[in-house]
Coordinates of C-alpha atoms in Angstrom, one line a residue:
X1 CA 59.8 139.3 157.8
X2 CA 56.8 137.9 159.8
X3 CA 56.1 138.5 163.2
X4 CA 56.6 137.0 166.4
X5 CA 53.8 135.7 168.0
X6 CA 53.3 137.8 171.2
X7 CA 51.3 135.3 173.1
X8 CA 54.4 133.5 173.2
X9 CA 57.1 136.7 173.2
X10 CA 60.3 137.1 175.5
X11 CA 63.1 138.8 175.3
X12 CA 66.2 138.4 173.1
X13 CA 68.1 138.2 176.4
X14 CA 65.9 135.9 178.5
X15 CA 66.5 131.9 179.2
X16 CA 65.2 129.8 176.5
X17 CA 63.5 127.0 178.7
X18 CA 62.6 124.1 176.4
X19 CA 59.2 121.8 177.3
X20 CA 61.5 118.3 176.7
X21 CA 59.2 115.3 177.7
X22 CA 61.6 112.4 178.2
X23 CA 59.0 109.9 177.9
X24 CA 57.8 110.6 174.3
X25 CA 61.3 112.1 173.1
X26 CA 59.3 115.1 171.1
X27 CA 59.2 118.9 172.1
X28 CA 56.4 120.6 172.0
X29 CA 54.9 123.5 169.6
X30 CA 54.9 126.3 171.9
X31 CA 59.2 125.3 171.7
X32 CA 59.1 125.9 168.1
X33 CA 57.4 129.0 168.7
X34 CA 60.1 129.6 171.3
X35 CA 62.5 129.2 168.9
X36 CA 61.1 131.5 166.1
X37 CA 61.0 134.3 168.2
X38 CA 64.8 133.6 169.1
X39 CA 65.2 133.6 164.8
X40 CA 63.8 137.3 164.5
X41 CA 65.3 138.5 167.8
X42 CA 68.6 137.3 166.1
X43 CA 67.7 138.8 162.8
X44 CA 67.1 141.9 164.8
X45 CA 70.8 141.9 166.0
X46 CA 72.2 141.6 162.7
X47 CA 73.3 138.1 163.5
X48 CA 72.0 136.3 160.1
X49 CA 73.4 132.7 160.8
X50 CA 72.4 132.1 163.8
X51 CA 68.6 133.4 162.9
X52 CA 68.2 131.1 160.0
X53 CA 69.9 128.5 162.5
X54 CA 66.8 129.5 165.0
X55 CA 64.4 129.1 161.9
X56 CA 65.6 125.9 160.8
X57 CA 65.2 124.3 164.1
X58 CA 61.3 125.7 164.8
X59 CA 60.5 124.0 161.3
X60 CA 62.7 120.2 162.4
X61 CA 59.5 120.7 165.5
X62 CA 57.1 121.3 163.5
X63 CA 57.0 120.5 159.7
X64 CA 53.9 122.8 159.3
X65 CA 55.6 126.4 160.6
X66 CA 54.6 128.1 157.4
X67 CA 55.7 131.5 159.0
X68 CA 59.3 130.1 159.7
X69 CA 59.8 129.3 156.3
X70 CA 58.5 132.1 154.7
X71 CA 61.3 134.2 156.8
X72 CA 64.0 131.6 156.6
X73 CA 62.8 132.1 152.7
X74 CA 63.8 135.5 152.8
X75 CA 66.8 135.7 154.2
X76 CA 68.2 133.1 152.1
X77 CA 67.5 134.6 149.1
X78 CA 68.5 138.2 150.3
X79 CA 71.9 136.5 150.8
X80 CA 72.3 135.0 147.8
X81 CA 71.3 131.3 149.3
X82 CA 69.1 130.9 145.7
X83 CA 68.7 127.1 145.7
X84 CA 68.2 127.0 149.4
X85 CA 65.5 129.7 149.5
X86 CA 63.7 128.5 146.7
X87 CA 63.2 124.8 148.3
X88 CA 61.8 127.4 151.4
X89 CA 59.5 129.2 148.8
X90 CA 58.0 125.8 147.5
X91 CA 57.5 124.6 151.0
X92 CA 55.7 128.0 151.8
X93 CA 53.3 127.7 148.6
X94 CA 52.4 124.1 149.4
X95 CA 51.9 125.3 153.1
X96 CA 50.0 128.2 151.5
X97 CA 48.9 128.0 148.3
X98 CA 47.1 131.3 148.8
X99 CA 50.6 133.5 149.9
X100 CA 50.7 135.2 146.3
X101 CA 53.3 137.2 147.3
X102 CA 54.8 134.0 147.9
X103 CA 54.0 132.2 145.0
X104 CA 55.8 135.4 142.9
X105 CA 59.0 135.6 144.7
X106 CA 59.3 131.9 144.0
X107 CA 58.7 132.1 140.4
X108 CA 61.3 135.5 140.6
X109 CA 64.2 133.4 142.3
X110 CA 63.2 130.4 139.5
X111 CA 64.0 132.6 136.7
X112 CA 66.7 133.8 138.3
X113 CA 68.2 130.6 138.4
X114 CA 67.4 129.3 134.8
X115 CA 64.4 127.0 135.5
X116 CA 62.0 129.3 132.8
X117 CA 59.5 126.8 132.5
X118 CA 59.3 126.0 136.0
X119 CA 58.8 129.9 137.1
X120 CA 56.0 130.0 134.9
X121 CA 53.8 127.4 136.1
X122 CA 54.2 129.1 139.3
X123 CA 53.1 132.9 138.2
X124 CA 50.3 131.4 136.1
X125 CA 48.4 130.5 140.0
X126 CA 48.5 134.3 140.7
X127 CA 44.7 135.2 139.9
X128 CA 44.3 138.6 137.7
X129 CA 42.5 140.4 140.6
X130 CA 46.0 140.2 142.9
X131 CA 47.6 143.9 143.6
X132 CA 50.9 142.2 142.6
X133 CA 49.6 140.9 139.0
X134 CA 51.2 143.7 137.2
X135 CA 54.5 142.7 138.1
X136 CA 53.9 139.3 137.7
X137 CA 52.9 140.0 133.9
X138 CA 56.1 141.8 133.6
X139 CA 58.2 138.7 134.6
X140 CA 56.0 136.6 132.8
X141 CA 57.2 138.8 129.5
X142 CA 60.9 138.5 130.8
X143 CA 60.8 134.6 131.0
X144 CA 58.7 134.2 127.3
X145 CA 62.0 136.9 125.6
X146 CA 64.4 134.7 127.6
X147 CA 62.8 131.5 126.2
X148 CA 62.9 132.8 122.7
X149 CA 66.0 134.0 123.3
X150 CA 67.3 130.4 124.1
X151 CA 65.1 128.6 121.5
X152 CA 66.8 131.1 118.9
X153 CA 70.5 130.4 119.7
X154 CA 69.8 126.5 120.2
X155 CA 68.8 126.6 116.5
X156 CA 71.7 128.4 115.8
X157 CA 74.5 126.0 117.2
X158 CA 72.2 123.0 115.4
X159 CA 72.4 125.1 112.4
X160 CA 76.9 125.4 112.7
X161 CA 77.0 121.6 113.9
X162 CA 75.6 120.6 110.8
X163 CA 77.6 122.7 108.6
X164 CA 80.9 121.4 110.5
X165 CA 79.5 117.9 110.1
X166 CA 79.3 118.6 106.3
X167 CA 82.4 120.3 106.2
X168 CA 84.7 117.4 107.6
X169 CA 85.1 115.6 104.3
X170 CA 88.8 116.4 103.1
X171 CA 90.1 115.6 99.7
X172 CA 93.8 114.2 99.3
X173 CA 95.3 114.7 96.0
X174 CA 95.9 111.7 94.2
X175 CA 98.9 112.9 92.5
X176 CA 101.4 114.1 94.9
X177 CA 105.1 112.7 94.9
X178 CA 104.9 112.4 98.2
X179 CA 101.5 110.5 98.8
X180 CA 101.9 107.7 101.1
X181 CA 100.5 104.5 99.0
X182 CA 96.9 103.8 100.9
X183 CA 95.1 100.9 101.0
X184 CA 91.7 100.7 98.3
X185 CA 88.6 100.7 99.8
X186 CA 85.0 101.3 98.4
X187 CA 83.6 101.1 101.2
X188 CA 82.2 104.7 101.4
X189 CA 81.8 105.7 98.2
X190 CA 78.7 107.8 97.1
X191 CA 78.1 108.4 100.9
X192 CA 76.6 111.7 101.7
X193 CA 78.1 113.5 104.9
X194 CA 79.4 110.5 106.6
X195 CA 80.0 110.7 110.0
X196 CA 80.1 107.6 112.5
X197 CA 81.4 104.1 111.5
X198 CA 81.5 100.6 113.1
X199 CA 81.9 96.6 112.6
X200 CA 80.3 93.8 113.6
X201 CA 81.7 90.5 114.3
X202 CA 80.7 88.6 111.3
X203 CA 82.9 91.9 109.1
X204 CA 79.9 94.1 108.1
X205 CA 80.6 97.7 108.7
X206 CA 78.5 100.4 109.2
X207 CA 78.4 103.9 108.6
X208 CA 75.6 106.7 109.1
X209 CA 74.9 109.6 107.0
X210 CA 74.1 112.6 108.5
X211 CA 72.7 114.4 105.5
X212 CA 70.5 111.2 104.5
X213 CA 69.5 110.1 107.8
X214 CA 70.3 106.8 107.2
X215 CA 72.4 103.7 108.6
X216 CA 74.1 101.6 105.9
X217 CA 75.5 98.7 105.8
X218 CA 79.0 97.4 103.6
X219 CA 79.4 93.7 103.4
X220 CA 82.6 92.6 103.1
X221 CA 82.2 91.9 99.3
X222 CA 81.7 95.8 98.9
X223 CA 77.7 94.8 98.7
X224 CA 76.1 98.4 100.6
X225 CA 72.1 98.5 101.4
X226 CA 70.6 100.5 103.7
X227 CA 70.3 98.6 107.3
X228 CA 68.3 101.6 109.4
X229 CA 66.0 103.9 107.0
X230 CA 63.3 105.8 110.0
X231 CA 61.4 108.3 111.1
X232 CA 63.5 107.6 114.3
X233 CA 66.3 108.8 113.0
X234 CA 67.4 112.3 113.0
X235 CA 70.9 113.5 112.3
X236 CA 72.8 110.0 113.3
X237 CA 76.3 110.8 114.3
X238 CA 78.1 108.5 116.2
X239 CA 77.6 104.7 116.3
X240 CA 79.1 101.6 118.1
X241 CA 78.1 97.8 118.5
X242 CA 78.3 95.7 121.5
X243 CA 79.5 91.8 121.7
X244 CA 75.9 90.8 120.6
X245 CA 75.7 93.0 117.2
X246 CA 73.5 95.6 118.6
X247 CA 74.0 99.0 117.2
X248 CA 74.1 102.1 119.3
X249 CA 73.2 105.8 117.3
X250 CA 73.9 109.0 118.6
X251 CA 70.7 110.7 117.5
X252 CA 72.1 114.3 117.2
X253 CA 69.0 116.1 116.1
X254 CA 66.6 113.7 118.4
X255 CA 68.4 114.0 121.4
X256 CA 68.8 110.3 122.1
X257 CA 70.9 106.9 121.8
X258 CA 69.3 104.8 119.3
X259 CA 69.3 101.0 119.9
X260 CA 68.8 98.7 116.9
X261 CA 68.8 95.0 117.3
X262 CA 70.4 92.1 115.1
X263 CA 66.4 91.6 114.2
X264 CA 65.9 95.4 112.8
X265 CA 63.9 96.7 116.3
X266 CA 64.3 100.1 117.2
X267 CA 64.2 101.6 120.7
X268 CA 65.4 104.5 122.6
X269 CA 68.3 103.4 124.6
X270 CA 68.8 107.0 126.4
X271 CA 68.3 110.6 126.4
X272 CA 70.6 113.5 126.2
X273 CA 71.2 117.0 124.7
X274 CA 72.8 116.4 121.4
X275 CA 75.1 113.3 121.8
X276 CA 77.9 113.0 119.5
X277 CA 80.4 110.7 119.6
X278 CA 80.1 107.2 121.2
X279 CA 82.1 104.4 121.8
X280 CA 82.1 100.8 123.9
X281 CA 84.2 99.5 126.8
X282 CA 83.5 96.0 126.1
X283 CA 85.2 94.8 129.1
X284 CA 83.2 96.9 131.2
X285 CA 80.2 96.4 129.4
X286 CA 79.5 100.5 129.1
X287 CA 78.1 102.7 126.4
X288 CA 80.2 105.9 126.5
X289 CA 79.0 109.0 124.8
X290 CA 80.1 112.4 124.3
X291 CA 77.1 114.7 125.3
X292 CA 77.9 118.3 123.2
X293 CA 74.9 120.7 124.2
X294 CA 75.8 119.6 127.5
X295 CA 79.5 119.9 127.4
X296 CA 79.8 116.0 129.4
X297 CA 81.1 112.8 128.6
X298 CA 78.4 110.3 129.9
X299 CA 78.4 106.2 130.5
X300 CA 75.4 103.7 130.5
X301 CA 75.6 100.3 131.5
X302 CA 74.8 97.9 128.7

C-alpha cells in the first residue's frame, strides 16, 4: 500500500474538517488528500469497506490521485473484487505508464480473468531491463500454453460438430409393414450433408450443404442449381428468408450471418461464435439465431 503523505497526516481519530467553498461547489486537493489518509488509517484498522469507501471518494476530488488507485487497486483484487480492481490497474497505468509493477499485476489479474490477449499487450510494455521481467516472462509462457490450450479444444468441438452434422442423415426402410405412406419429394436428392432449409414466397426452396459449402436452390418443378457457390461461405447451417426474399446463412465455420439478396449480393449481416440454427419472427421483424460456442439464443432487428 502507498503512503500517506505526511505533509498533510493526522490522526485516525482526529476531526476530518473539509475546505467546502460554497461559491464554486468543488473541494479542494488537500480534502482528497485528507481523505486518503482516512483510506490507509482505515485499512490500518482492519476496516476494508470503509477504506476503499475513503479511496473512492479522494479519487471523485481529484480524477488524477494515481496513489489512491493504485491502493484501492490492491485491495480490490486481494478481495477477490477482479473486475473492479482491474478497471483501478488500467487507470493506474494510464496515470503511470511507467509503474511496471503496475502494469504486471494488471496483466496478472487479466489472465486471471480470461482476457489472454488483453494481458499480453500489457506485459509486452515491461522493458527487459525491469527487476520484475522474469516473472513477467513466466506469465507471458502461461498465457501463450493457455492460448494453445484453447485454440486446440476449439478445433476439437469444430471437428465433433461437423461429424454430428454429417451424422444426422437417418435412413427409413422402405419396406416396413408398418411405414406410414409419405409424401414423394425429390427435392433433396443427391444433397451432400444437408442441413438448413427455407422457401421463398414465389415456392423456391432452399437448402445448404454443409459438406459442399453451397446454397441450392429447388424450383417447384424439381429444377435444383446452385443459388450461393463463395468463398464467403463456410460451413452454412441454418438459413431463413424474410418478407422481401432475402436469405439469412448461419455461417458455422465463419462465425457470421450471411445476407444474400434477391439480386445474388453478399454481405455480412452479423457476427457470432458459431451460429447454428436460425429462424424469423416476421411479425416482429427479428432474425433469431442460436449462437452454440456461446451457449445464447440471440435476436437482430431486420
Amino acid at each position: 500500500m502507498k503512503k500517506r503523505f505526511l505533509s498533510l497526516f493526522f490522526s485516525f481519530f482526529s476531526v476530518l474538517t473539509l475546505v467546502y467553498t460554497p461559491a464554486v461547489n468543488a473541494y479542494t486537493l488537500e480534502d482528497a488528500t485528507s481523505l486518503y489518509n482516512l483510506g490507509i488509517d482505515y485499512y490500518s484498522q482492519n476496516q476494508v469497506q470503509k477504506s476503499m469507501e475513503y479511496f473512492k471518494k479522494a479519487i471523485s476530488i481529484d480524477p488524477k490521485f494515481y496513489e489512491a488507485y493504485y491502493n484501492l487497486a490492491q485491495i480490490q483484487a486481494s478481495y477477490g473484487y477482479f473486475d473492479s480492481a482491474i478497471k483501478s490497474y488500467e487507470k493506474v497505468v494510464q496515470l503511470k505508464p511507467d509503474d511496471y509493477e503496475s502494469v504486471y499485476e494488471l496483466g496478472k489479474l487479466l489472465y486471471k480473468r480470461g482476457y489472454l490477449s488483453k494481458a499480453l499487450s500489457y506485459l509486452d510494455k515491461i522493458p527487459l531491463n525491469e527487476d520484475i521481467y522474469t516473472q513477467v516472462l513466466t506469465l507471458e509462457n502461461k498465457i501463450k500454453k493457455r492460448q494453445a490450450e484453447l485454440i486446440a479444444i476449439q478445433k476439437e468441438k469444430e471437428q465433433q460438430a461437423q461429424v454430428q452434422l454429417q451424422n444426422k442423415i437417418e435412413t427409413v426402410p422402405v419396406n416396413s409393414a408398418e411405414q406410414k405412406p409419405t409424401l414423394q419429394s425429390n427435392v433433396i436428392v443427391n444433397l451432400k450433408a444437408p442441413s438448413g432449409v427455407a422457401a421463398d414466397s414465389s415456392g423456391n426452396i432452399y437448402a445448404a450443404s454443409f459438406s459442399d459449402n453451397k446454397i441450392f436452390r429447388i424450383a417447384p418443378d424439381g429444377t435444383k442449381s446452385v443459388y450461393v457457390e463463395s468463398v464467403n461461405l463456410g460451413g452454412p447451417v441454418g438459413i431463413a428468408i424474410d418478407e422481401f426474399d432475402n436469405l439469412y446463412v448461419a455461417n458455422y465455420t465463419k462465425n457470421n450471418i450471411l445476407k444474400v439478396t434477391q439480386s445474388g449480393v453478399i454481405s455480412e449481416f452479423a457476427k457470432l461464435k458459431k451460429p447454428y440454427c436460425i429462424g424469423i419472427d416476421k411479425t416482429r421483424k427479428l432474425l433469431i439465431v442460436s449462437e452454440q460456442d456461446g451457449n445464447n439464443i440471440l435476436k437482430f432487428e431486420l
